[in-house]
Coordinates of C-alpha atoms in Angstrom, one line a residue:
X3 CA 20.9 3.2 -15.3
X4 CA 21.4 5.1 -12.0
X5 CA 17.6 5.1 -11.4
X6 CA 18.0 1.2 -11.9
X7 CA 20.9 0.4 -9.6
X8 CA 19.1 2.7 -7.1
X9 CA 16.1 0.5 -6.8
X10 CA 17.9 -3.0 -7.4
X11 CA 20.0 -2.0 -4.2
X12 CA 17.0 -0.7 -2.1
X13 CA 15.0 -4.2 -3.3
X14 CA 18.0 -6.6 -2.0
X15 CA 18.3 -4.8 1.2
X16 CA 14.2 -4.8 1.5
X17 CA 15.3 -9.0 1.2
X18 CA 18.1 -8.6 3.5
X19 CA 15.7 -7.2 5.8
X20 CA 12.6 -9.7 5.5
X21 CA 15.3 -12.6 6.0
X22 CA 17.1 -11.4 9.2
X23 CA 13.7 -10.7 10.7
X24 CA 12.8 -14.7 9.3
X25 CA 15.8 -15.7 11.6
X26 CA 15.0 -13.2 14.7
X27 CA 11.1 -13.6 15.3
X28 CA 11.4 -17.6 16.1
X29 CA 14.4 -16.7 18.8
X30 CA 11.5 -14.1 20.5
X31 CA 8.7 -16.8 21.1
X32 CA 8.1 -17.7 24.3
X33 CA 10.0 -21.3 25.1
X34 CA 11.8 -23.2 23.0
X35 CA 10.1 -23.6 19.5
X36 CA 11.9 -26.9 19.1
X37 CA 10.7 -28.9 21.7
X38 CA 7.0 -27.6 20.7
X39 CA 8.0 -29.0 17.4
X40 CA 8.9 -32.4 19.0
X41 CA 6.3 -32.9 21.2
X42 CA 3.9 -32.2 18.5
X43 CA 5.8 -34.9 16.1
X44 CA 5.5 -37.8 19.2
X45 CA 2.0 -37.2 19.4
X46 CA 1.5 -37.7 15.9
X47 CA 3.6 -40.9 16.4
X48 CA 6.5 -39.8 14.6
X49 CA 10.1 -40.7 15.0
X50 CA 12.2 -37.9 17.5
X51 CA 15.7 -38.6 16.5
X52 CA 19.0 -36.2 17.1
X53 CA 18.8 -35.4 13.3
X54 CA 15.5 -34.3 13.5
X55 CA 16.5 -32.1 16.7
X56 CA 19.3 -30.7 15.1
X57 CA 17.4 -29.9 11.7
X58 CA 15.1 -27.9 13.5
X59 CA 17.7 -26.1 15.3
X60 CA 19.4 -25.0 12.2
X61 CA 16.0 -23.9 10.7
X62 CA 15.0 -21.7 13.6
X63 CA 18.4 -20.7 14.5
X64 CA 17.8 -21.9 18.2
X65 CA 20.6 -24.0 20.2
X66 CA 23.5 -25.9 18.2
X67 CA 25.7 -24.8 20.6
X68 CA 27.4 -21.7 18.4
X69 CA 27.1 -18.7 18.6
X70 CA 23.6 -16.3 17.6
X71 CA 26.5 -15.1 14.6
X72 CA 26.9 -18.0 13.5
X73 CA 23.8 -19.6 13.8
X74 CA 22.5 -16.7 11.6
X75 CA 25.2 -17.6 8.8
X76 CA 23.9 -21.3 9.0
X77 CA 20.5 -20.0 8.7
X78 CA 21.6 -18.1 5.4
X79 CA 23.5 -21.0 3.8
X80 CA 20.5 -23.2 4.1
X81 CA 18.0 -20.7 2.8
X82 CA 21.2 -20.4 -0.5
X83 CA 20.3 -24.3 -0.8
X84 CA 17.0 -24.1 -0.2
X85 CA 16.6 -25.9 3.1
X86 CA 13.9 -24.5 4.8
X87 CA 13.8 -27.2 6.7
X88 CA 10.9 -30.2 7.7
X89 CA 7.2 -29.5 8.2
X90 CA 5.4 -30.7 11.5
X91 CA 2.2 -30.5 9.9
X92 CA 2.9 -32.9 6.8
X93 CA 5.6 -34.7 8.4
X94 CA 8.3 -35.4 7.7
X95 CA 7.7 -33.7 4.1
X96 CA 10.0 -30.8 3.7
X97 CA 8.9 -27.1 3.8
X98 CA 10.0 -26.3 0.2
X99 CA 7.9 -29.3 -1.2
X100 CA 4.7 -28.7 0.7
X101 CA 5.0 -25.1 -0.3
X102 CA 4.9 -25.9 -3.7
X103 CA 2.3 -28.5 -3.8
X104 CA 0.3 -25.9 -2.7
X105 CA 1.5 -22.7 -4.1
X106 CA 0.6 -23.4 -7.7
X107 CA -3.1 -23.8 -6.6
X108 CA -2.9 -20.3 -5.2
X109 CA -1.2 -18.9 -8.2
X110 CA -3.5 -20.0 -10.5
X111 CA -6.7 -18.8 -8.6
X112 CA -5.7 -15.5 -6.9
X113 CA -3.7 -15.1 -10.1
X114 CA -6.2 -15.2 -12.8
X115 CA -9.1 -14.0 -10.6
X116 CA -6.9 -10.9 -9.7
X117 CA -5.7 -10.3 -12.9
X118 CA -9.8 -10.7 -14.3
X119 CA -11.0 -8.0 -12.2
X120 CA -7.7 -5.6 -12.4
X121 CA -8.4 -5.5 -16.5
X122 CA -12.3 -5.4 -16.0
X123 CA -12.0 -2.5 -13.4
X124 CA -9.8 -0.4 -15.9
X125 CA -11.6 -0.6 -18.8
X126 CA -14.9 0.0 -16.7
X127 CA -13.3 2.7 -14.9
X128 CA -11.8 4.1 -18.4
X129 CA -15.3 4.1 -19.7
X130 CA -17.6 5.1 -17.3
X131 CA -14.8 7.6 -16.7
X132 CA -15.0 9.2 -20.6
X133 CA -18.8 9.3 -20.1
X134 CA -19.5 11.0 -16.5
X135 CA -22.4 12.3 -15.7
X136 CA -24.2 9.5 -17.7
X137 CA -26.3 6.3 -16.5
X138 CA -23.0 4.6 -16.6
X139 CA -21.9 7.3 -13.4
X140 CA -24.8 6.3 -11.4
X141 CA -23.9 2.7 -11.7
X142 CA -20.0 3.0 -10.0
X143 CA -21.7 2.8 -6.3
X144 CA -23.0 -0.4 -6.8
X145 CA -19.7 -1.7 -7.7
X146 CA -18.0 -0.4 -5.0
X147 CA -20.8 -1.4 -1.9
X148 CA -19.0 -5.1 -3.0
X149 CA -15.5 -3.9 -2.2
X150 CA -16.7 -3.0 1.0
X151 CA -18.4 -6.1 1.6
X152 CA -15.8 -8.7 3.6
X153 CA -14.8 -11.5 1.8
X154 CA -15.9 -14.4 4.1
X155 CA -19.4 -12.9 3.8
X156 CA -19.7 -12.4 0.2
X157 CA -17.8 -16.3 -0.5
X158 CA -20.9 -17.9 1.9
X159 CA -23.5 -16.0 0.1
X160 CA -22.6 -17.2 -3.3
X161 CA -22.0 -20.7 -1.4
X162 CA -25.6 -20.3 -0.6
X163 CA -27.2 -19.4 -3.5
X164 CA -25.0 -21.6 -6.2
X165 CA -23.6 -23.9 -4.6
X166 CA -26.6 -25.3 -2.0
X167 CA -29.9 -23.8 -3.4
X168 CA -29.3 -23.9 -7.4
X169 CA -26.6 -26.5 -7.4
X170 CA -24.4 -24.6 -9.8
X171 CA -20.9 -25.5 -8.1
X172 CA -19.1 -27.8 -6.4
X173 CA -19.0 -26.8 -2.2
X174 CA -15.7 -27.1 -1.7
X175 CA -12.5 -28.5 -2.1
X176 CA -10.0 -27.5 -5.6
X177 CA -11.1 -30.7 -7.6
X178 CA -12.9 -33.8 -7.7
X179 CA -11.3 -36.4 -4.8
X180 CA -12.1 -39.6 -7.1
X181 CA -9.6 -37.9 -9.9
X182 CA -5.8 -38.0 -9.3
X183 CA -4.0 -34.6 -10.2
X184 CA -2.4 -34.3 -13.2
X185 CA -2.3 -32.6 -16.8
X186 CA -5.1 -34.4 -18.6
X187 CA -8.2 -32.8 -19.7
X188 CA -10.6 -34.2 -16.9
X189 CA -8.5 -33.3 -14.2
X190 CA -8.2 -29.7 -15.2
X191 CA -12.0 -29.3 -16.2
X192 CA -12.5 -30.3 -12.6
X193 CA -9.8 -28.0 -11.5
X194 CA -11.7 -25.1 -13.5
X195 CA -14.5 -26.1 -12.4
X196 CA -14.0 -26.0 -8.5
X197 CA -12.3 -22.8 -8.8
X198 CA -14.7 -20.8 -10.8
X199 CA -17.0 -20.0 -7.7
X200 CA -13.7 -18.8 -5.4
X201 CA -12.2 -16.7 -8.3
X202 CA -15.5 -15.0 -9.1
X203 CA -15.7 -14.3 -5.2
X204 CA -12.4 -12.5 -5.6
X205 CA -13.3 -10.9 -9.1
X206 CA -16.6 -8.9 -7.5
X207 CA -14.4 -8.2 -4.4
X208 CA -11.9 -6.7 -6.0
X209 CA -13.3 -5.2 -9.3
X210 CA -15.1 -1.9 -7.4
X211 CA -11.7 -0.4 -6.7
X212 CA -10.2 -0.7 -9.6
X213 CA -12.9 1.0 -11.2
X214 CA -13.5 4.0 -9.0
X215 CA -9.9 4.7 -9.4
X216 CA -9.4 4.2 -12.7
X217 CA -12.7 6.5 -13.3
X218 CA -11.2 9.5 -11.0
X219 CA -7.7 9.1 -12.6
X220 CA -9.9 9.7 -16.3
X221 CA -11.6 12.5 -15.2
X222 CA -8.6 14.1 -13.9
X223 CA -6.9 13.1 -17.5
X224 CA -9.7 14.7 -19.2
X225 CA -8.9 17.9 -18.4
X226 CA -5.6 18.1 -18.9
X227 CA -3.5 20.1 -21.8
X228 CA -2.7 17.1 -24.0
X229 CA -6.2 15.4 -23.8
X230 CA -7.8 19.1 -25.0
X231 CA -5.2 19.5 -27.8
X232 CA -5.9 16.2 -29.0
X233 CA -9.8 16.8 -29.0
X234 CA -9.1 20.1 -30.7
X235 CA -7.0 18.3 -33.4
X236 CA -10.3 16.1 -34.3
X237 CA -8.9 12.8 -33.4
X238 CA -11.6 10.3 -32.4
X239 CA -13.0 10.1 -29.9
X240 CA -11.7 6.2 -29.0
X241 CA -8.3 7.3 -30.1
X242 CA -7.8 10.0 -27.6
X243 CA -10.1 8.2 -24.6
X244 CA -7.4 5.0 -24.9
X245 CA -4.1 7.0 -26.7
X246 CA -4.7 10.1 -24.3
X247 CA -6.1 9.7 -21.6
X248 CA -6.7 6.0 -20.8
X249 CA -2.4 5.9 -21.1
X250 CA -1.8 8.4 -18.5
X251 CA -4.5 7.4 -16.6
X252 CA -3.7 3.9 -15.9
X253 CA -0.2 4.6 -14.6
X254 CA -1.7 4.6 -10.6
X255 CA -3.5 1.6 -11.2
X256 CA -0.7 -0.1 -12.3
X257 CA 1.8 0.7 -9.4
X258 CA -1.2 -1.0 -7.3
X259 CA -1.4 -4.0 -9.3
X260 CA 2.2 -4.7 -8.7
X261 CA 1.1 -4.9 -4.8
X262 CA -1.7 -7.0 -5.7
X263 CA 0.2 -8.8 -7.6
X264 CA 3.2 -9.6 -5.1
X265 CA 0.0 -10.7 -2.6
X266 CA -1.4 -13.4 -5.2
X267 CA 1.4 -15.6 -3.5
X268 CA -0.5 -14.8 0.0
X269 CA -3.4 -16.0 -1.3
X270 CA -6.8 -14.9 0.1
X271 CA -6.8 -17.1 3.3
X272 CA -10.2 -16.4 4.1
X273 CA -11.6 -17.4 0.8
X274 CA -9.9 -20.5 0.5
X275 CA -11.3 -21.7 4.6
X276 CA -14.8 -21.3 3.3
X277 CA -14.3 -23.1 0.2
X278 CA -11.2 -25.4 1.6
X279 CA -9.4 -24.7 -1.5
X280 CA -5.8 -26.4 -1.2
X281 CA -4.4 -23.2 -2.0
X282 CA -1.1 -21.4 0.0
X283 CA -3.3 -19.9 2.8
X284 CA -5.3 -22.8 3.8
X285 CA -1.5 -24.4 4.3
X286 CA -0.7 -21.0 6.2
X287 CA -3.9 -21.4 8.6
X288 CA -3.1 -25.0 9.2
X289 CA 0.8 -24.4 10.0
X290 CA -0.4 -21.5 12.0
X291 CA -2.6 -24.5 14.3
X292 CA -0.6 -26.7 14.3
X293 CA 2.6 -24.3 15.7
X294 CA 4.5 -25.3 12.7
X295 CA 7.1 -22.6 12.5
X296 CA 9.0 -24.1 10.3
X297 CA 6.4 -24.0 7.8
X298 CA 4.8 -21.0 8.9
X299 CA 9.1 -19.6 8.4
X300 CA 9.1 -21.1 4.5
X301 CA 6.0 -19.7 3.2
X302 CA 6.4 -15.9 4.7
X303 CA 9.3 -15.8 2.7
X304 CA 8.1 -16.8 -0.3
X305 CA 5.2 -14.2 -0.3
X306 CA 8.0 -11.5 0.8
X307 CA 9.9 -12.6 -2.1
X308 CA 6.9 -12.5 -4.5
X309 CA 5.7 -9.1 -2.8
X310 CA 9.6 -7.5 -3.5
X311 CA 9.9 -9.3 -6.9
X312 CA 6.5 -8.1 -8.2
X313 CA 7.0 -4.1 -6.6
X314 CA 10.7 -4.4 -8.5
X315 CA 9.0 -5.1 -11.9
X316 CA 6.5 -3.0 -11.7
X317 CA 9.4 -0.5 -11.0
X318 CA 10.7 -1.1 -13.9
X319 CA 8.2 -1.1 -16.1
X320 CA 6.8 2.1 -14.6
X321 CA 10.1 3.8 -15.7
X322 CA 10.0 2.7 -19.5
X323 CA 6.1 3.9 -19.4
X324 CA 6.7 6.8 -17.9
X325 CA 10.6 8.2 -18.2
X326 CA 9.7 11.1 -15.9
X327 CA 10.0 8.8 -12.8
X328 CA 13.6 8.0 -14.2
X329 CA 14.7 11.6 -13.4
X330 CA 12.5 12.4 -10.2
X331 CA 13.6 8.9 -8.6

C-alpha cells in the first residue's frame, strides 16, 4: 500500500503542478490576453459586454482587481466546476463543450489506431523475436524505415495513392457533410469509413517501434534462467515463447504504451491538418490561430490529465504484473 500512496501523492502534485503552470503562462504573454480576446470577438461581430470581460479575466487570472493569490484561488474554484471559460474561436460556445465535441473524434481514432499497432507490434516483435536469425529477422528494417518516416509525409502519400489516384477513400473530413452525427448505422459507417485512411497512417507509423523493441526485449528473455529451465523441462515451444518469455518481455512495452496512451488525448495534430479530421488537434491548431487562450488553456489540461491518468494506471498495473517494482519503488 506504501508503494501506492507513494505514487497517488507524486501523481496529484504532478496535477498540482500542470495547473499552477495553466494559471502562470497566460500572466507571462506579452500584453494583455484579454483585450486580444475582445478585439478578436468585435471583429467577428460579437457582443463585448462587462460579463464577457470579467469571464475572461477569471479564466486567465488577469485583472479583477484582487490580488495574483486570489486570483489563482478563483482560477481553482472554476476549474472544481468546470468553467474553463468561453472560446473565441466558436464563440460564445464554452471551452468545456467544444472540447468535447471534438475530443471523442480524437479518442476514437488515435485510440483504436494506437492501440492496433501497439498489439500488432508485440506480437510481431514476440515472433520475429522467438525466430532470429530467420527471413522473419531480415524483414524488422523495413518496418522500422516507416517510423522514421514523418507523419505529414507518409498521410499525403497514402492521400495520393488512395484517396486521388485509386479512389479508395474519402479526402478528407471525419464523415460525410450531407449526414447529421448521430448513433445510427449510416452515420457511423461513414464515420469508419473516413477514419480508416488516418488510423492506418498512424498504425504504419507507429507499428516499427513496437516491434523492434518488443523483438530485443525477446532476445534478451531468451536467454535468461527461467526461459532455459522451461525449454529443458520440454514445455512447448508456444507455451514457453508467450508463458516465458513473451510475459517478461512485454513489461517495457507496456510502461510505453501508458505514455502513448496518455497522448491519444493530444491527438496527432499533423495527421488530422492533412486529412482535416475534426479531431482534438485540429481544434488545438485553430485555437492556436486564432489566439484563443482560453481554448488553447482547456484543452492542455485535458491532455495533462489524460497523460497523468494513463502513466498512474499503468503504474498500477505494472505493480500487480510485476510485484518486484512494489519493493524497489
Amino acid at each position: 500500500m506504501a508503494y501506492y500512496g507513494r505514487k497517488l501523492l507524486f501523481y496529484l502534485a504532478a496535477l498540482w503542478a500542470a495547473v499552477t503552470l495553466n494559471f502562470i503562462i497566460p500572466r507571462l504573454m506579452p500584453g494583455n490576453p484579454v483585450d486580444i480576446l475582445l478585439a478578436k470577438l468585435q471583429q467577428r461581430g460579437g457582443s463585448v459586454d462587462p460579463s464577457v470581460r470579467r469571464s475572461y479575466e477569471l479564466l486567465l487570472g488577469t485583472g479583477g482587481g484582487g490580488s495574483a493569490v486570489s486570483e489563482y484561488f478563483a482560477y481553482l474554484g472554476n476549474l472544481a466546476r468546470g468553467d474553463l471559460g468561453i472560446s473565441v474561436s466558436v464563440f460564445p460556445s464554452p471551452v468545456s463543450e467544444v472540447i468535447m465535441a471534438s475530443l471523442w473524434w480524437t479518442v476514437v481514432l488515435v485510440g483504436i489506431a494506437t492501440l492496433l499497432s501497439f498489439l500488432l507490434g508485440v506480437a510481431l516483435g514476440a515472433l520475429v523475436g522467438w525466430r532470429r536469425g530467420t527471413w522473419l529477422d531480415n524483414l524488422v528494417p523495413s518496418t522500422t524505415v516507416l517510423a522514421a518516416v514523418p507523419y505529414f509525409w507518409l498521410a499525403l502519400l497514402l492521400v495520393a495513392l488512395l484517396s486521388s489516384a485509386l479512389g479508395w477513400f474519402p479526402l478528407l473530413g471525419g464523415y460525410d457533410v450531407v449526414l447529421s452525427p448521430g448513433w445510427n448505422a449510416e452515420f457511423l459507417s461513414s464515420a469508419i469509413y473516413h477514419g480508416t485512411l488516418p488510423a492506418l497512417t498512424i498504425v504504419l507509423s507507429s507499428i516499427g517501434g513496437w516491434l523492434l523493441g518488443m523483438r530485443n526485449m525477446m532476445v534478451s528473455a531468451m536467454s535468461e534462467d527461467y526461459v532455459l529451465t522451461a525449454r529443458a523441462k520440454g514445455l512447448r515451444g508456444s507455451r514457453v515463447m508467450i508463458r516465458y518469455a513473451a510475459r517478461n518481455a512485454v513489461l517495457p512495452s507496456v510502461a510505453g504504451f501508458a505514455i502513448s496512451l496518455g497522448f491519444v488525448v493530444a491527438g496527432s495534430i499533423v495527421t488530422e491538418q492533412v486529412f482535416s479530421y475534426p479531431g482534438i488537434g485540429s481544434r488545438l491548431l485553430q485555437a492556436v490561430q486564432n489566439n484563443d487562450y482560453a481554448l488553447m488553456q482547456g484543452i492542455f489540461l485535458v491532455i495533462t490529465i489524460a497523460v497523468l491518468g494513463a502513466n498512474l494506471v499503468v503504474d498500477v498495473m505494472y505493480a500487480l504484473i510485476d510485484p518486484r517494482t512494489r519493493v524497489s519503488g
